[in-house]
C-alpha cells in the first residue's frame, strides 16, 4: 500500500513540474543582444529593468538579472512606463514555437 501511495505522490509531483507556464497576453518575443545591469538590449532596443523586475529561467525559477546570458531568445513584458518588468528564458519546446 505504501508503494502505491508513494508512486501516486511522485506522479502528481512530476505532473505539476511539467504543467507549463502561464504568461500574460501582452508578452513579447525578442533576442537578448547583451546586457549591463540595469539595462538589457533586446533586438535593437535598450530597456531598463523596472524596480522589482523578475527574470525566470527555463524551470520557472527566479534568477538575478546578472545571470542572464549575453545572447538568448526571451519572452518579455514591459510595464506602462516602458520598463522591463518580467522576462522568461524559454524552454526548448517554447523556443521551437517562438516563430509567432
JSON list of C-alpha atoms in Angstrom, two decimals:
[
{"chain": "A", "resi": 1, "resn": "UNK", "atom": "CA", "xyz": [0.00, 0.00, 0.00]},
{"chain": "A", "resi": 2, "resn": "UNK", "atom": "CA", "xyz": [2.83, 2.38, 0.86]},
{"chain": "A", "resi": 3, "resn": "UNK", "atom": "CA", "xyz": [4.43, 1.72, -2.55]},
{"chain": "A", "resi": 4, "resn": "UNK", "atom": "CA", "xyz": [1.20, 2.72, -4.31]},
{"chain": "A", "resi": 5, "resn": "UNK", "atom": "CA", "xyz": [0.88, 5.90, -2.26]},
{"chain": "A", "resi": 6, "resn": "UNK", "atom": "CA", "xyz": [4.50, 6.84, -2.94]},
{"chain": "A", "resi": 7, "resn": "UNK", "atom": "CA", "xyz": [4.07, 6.16, -6.67]},
{"chain": "A", "resi": 8, "resn": "UNK", "atom": "CA", "xyz": [0.91, 8.29, -6.81]},
{"chain": "A", "resi": 9, "resn": "UNK", "atom": "CA", "xyz": [2.60, 11.11, -4.90]},
{"chain": "A", "resi": 10, "resn": "UNK", "atom": "CA", "xyz": [5.60, 11.09, -7.24]},
{"chain": "A", "resi": 11, "resn": "UNK", "atom": "CA", "xyz": [3.39, 11.06, -10.33]},
{"chain": "A", "resi": 12, "resn": "UNK", "atom": "CA", "xyz": [1.37, 14.04, -9.11]},
{"chain": "A", "resi": 13, "resn": "UNK", "atom": "CA", "xyz": [4.55, 15.94, -8.29]},
{"chain": "A", "resi": 14, "resn": "UNK", "atom": "CA", "xyz": [6.01, 15.17, -11.73]},
{"chain": "A", "resi": 15, "resn": "UNK", "atom": "CA", "xyz": [2.83, 16.33, -13.48]},
{"chain": "A", "resi": 16, "resn": "UNK", "atom": "CA", "xyz": [2.94, 19.66, -11.64]},
{"chain": "A", "resi": 17, "resn": "UNK", "atom": "CA", "xyz": [6.55, 20.15, -12.73]},
{"chain": "A", "resi": 18, "resn": "UNK", "atom": "CA", "xyz": [5.58, 19.75, -16.40]},
{"chain": "A", "resi": 19, "resn": "UNK", "atom": "CA", "xyz": [2.38, 21.75, -16.25]},
{"chain": "A", "resi": 20, "resn": "UNK", "atom": "CA", "xyz": [3.74, 24.60, -18.35]},
{"chain": "A", "resi": 21, "resn": "UNK", "atom": "CA", "xyz": [3.95, 28.28, -17.71]},
{"chain": "A", "resi": 22, "resn": "UNK", "atom": "CA", "xyz": [1.33, 30.93, -17.97]},
{"chain": "A", "resi": 23, "resn": "UNK", "atom": "CA", "xyz": [2.43, 34.23, -19.45]},
{"chain": "A", "resi": 24, "resn": "UNK", "atom": "CA", "xyz": [0.47, 37.45, -19.82]},
{"chain": "A", "resi": 25, "resn": "UNK", "atom": "CA", "xyz": [-1.31, 38.24, -23.10]},
{"chain": "A", "resi": 26, "resn": "UNK", "atom": "CA", "xyz": [0.97, 41.19, -23.89]},
{"chain": "A", "resi": 27, "resn": "UNK", "atom": "CA", "xyz": [4.21, 39.19, -23.71]},
{"chain": "A", "resi": 28, "resn": "UNK", "atom": "CA", "xyz": [6.68, 39.99, -26.49]},
{"chain": "A", "resi": 29, "resn": "UNK", "atom": "CA", "xyz": [9.34, 37.83, -28.10]},
{"chain": "A", "resi": 30, "resn": "UNK", "atom": "CA", "xyz": [12.88, 39.01, -28.66]},
{"chain": "A", "resi": 31, "resn": "UNK", "atom": "CA", "xyz": [16.59, 38.27, -28.72]},
{"chain": "A", "resi": 32, "resn": "UNK", "atom": "CA", "xyz": [18.93, 39.49, -25.98]},
{"chain": "A", "resi": 33, "resn": "UNK", "atom": "CA", "xyz": [21.94, 41.11, -27.61]},
{"chain": "A", "resi": 34, "resn": "UNK", "atom": "CA", "xyz": [23.85, 41.95, -24.44]},
{"chain": "A", "resi": 35, "resn": "UNK", "atom": "CA", "xyz": [23.16, 43.40, -21.03]},
{"chain": "A", "resi": 36, "resn": "UNK", "atom": "CA", "xyz": [24.83, 45.59, -18.47]},
{"chain": "A", "resi": 37, "resn": "UNK", "atom": "CA", "xyz": [22.74, 45.78, -15.32]},
{"chain": "A", "resi": 38, "resn": "UNK", "atom": "CA", "xyz": [20.26, 47.53, -15.09]},
{"chain": "A", "resi": 39, "resn": "UNK", "atom": "CA", "xyz": [19.92, 47.64, -18.88]},
{"chain": "A", "resi": 40, "resn": "UNK", "atom": "CA", "xyz": [19.17, 44.83, -21.31]},
{"chain": "A", "resi": 41, "resn": "UNK", "atom": "CA", "xyz": [19.43, 45.11, -25.08]},
{"chain": "A", "resi": 42, "resn": "UNK", "atom": "CA", "xyz": [16.64, 43.19, -26.81]},
{"chain": "A", "resi": 43, "resn": "UNK", "atom": "CA", "xyz": [16.72, 43.40, -30.57]},
{"chain": "A", "resi": 44, "resn": "UNK", "atom": "CA", "xyz": [17.73, 46.97, -31.37]},
{"chain": "A", "resi": 45, "resn": "UNK", "atom": "CA", "xyz": [16.21, 48.49, -28.20]},
{"chain": "A", "resi": 46, "resn": "UNK", "atom": "CA", "xyz": [17.82, 49.04, -24.82]},
{"chain": "A", "resi": 47, "resn": "UNK", "atom": "CA", "xyz": [15.39, 48.55, -21.94]},
{"chain": "A", "resi": 48, "resn": "UNK", "atom": "CA", "xyz": [15.95, 49.46, -18.30]},
{"chain": "A", "resi": 49, "resn": "UNK", "atom": "CA", "xyz": [14.84, 46.94, -15.68]},
{"chain": "A", "resi": 50, "resn": "UNK", "atom": "CA", "xyz": [11.98, 48.16, -13.53]},
{"chain": "A", "resi": 51, "resn": "UNK", "atom": "CA", "xyz": [12.38, 48.12, -9.75]},
{"chain": "A", "resi": 52, "resn": "UNK", "atom": "CA", "xyz": [11.25, 44.66, -8.70]},
{"chain": "A", "resi": 53, "resn": "UNK", "atom": "CA", "xyz": [11.68, 43.17, -12.19]},
{"chain": "A", "resi": 54, "resn": "UNK", "atom": "CA", "xyz": [11.53, 39.39, -12.31]},
{"chain": "A", "resi": 55, "resn": "UNK", "atom": "CA", "xyz": [13.58, 37.13, -14.54]},
{"chain": "A", "resi": 56, "resn": "UNK", "atom": "CA", "xyz": [12.59, 33.46, -14.87]},
{"chain": "A", "resi": 57, "resn": "UNK", "atom": "CA", "xyz": [14.81, 30.62, -16.06]},
{"chain": "A", "resi": 58, "resn": "UNK", "atom": "CA", "xyz": [13.67, 27.61, -18.08]},
{"chain": "A", "resi": 59, "resn": "UNK", "atom": "CA", "xyz": [12.45, 25.90, -14.89]},
{"chain": "A", "resi": 60, "resn": "UNK", "atom": "CA", "xyz": [10.36, 28.99, -13.98]},
{"chain": "A", "resi": 61, "resn": "UNK", "atom": "CA", "xyz": [12.66, 29.85, -11.07]},
{"chain": "A", "resi": 62, "resn": "UNK", "atom": "CA", "xyz": [13.50, 33.50, -10.48]},
{"chain": "A", "resi": 63, "resn": "UNK", "atom": "CA", "xyz": [17.11, 34.38, -11.20]},
{"chain": "A", "resi": 64, "resn": "UNK", "atom": "CA", "xyz": [19.07, 37.56, -10.69]},
{"chain": "A", "resi": 65, "resn": "UNK", "atom": "CA", "xyz": [19.44, 39.69, -13.84]},
{"chain": "A", "resi": 66, "resn": "UNK", "atom": "CA", "xyz": [23.22, 39.26, -13.91]},
{"chain": "A", "resi": 67, "resn": "UNK", "atom": "CA", "xyz": [22.65, 35.54, -14.56]},
{"chain": "A", "resi": 68, "resn": "UNK", "atom": "CA", "xyz": [21.13, 36.31, -17.98]},
{"chain": "A", "resi": 69, "resn": "UNK", "atom": "CA", "xyz": [23.12, 35.05, -20.94]},
{"chain": "A", "resi": 70, "resn": "UNK", "atom": "CA", "xyz": [24.57, 37.74, -23.21]},
{"chain": "A", "resi": 71, "resn": "UNK", "atom": "CA", "xyz": [22.67, 36.24, -26.14]},
{"chain": "A", "resi": 72, "resn": "UNK", "atom": "CA", "xyz": [19.39, 34.34, -25.85]},
{"chain": "A", "resi": 73, "resn": "UNK", "atom": "CA", "xyz": [15.82, 34.32, -27.06]},
{"chain": "A", "resi": 74, "resn": "UNK", "atom": "CA", "xyz": [13.38, 35.63, -24.44]},
{"chain": "A", "resi": 75, "resn": "UNK", "atom": "CA", "xyz": [9.78, 36.38, -23.74]},
{"chain": "A", "resi": 76, "resn": "UNK", "atom": "CA", "xyz": [9.46, 39.77, -22.07]},
{"chain": "A", "resi": 77, "resn": "UNK", "atom": "CA", "xyz": [6.89, 42.20, -20.74]},
{"chain": "A", "resi": 78, "resn": "UNK", "atom": "CA", "xyz": [7.11, 45.97, -20.35]},
{"chain": "A", "resi": 79, "resn": "UNK", "atom": "CA", "xyz": [5.24, 48.00, -17.76]},
{"chain": "A", "resi": 80, "resn": "UNK", "atom": "CA", "xyz": [3.19, 51.09, -18.58]},
{"chain": "A", "resi": 81, "resn": "UNK", "atom": "CA", "xyz": [6.30, 53.30, -18.34]},
{"chain": "A", "resi": 82, "resn": "UNK", "atom": "CA", "xyz": [8.29, 51.20, -20.80]},
{"chain": "A", "resi": 83, "resn": "UNK", "atom": "CA", "xyz": [10.48, 49.50, -18.19]},
{"chain": "A", "resi": 84, "resn": "UNK", "atom": "CA", "xyz": [11.26, 45.79, -18.46]},
{"chain": "A", "resi": 85, "resn": "UNK", "atom": "CA", "xyz": [9.15, 44.21, -15.70]},
{"chain": "A", "resi": 86, "resn": "UNK", "atom": "CA", "xyz": [9.32, 40.45, -16.50]},
{"chain": "A", "resi": 87, "resn": "UNK", "atom": "CA", "xyz": [11.45, 38.15, -18.66]},
{"chain": "A", "resi": 88, "resn": "UNK", "atom": "CA", "xyz": [11.32, 34.43, -19.29]},
{"chain": "A", "resi": 89, "resn": "UNK", "atom": "CA", "xyz": [14.08, 32.29, -20.78]},
{"chain": "A", "resi": 90, "resn": "UNK", "atom": "CA", "xyz": [12.21, 29.79, -22.96]},
{"chain": "A", "resi": 91, "resn": "UNK", "atom": "CA", "xyz": [12.34, 26.04, -22.63]},
{"chain": "A", "resi": 92, "resn": "UNK", "atom": "CA", "xyz": [13.42, 24.18, -25.79]},
{"chain": "A", "resi": 93, "resn": "UNK", "atom": "CA", "xyz": [9.75, 23.46, -26.53]},
{"chain": "A", "resi": 94, "resn": "UNK", "atom": "CA", "xyz": [8.78, 27.12, -26.09]},
{"chain": "A", "resi": 95, "resn": "UNK", "atom": "CA", "xyz": [11.73, 28.24, -28.20]},
{"chain": "A", "resi": 96, "resn": "UNK", "atom": "CA", "xyz": [10.61, 25.94, -31.03]},
{"chain": "A", "resi": 97, "resn": "UNK", "atom": "CA", "xyz": [7.22, 27.68, -31.01]},
{"chain": "A", "resi": 98, "resn": "UNK", "atom": "CA", "xyz": [8.57, 31.24, -30.83]},
{"chain": "A", "resi": 99, "resn": "UNK", "atom": "CA", "xyz": [8.08, 31.91, -34.54]},
{"chain": "A", "resi": 100, "resn": "UNK", "atom": "CA", "xyz": [4.76, 33.60, -33.96]}
]
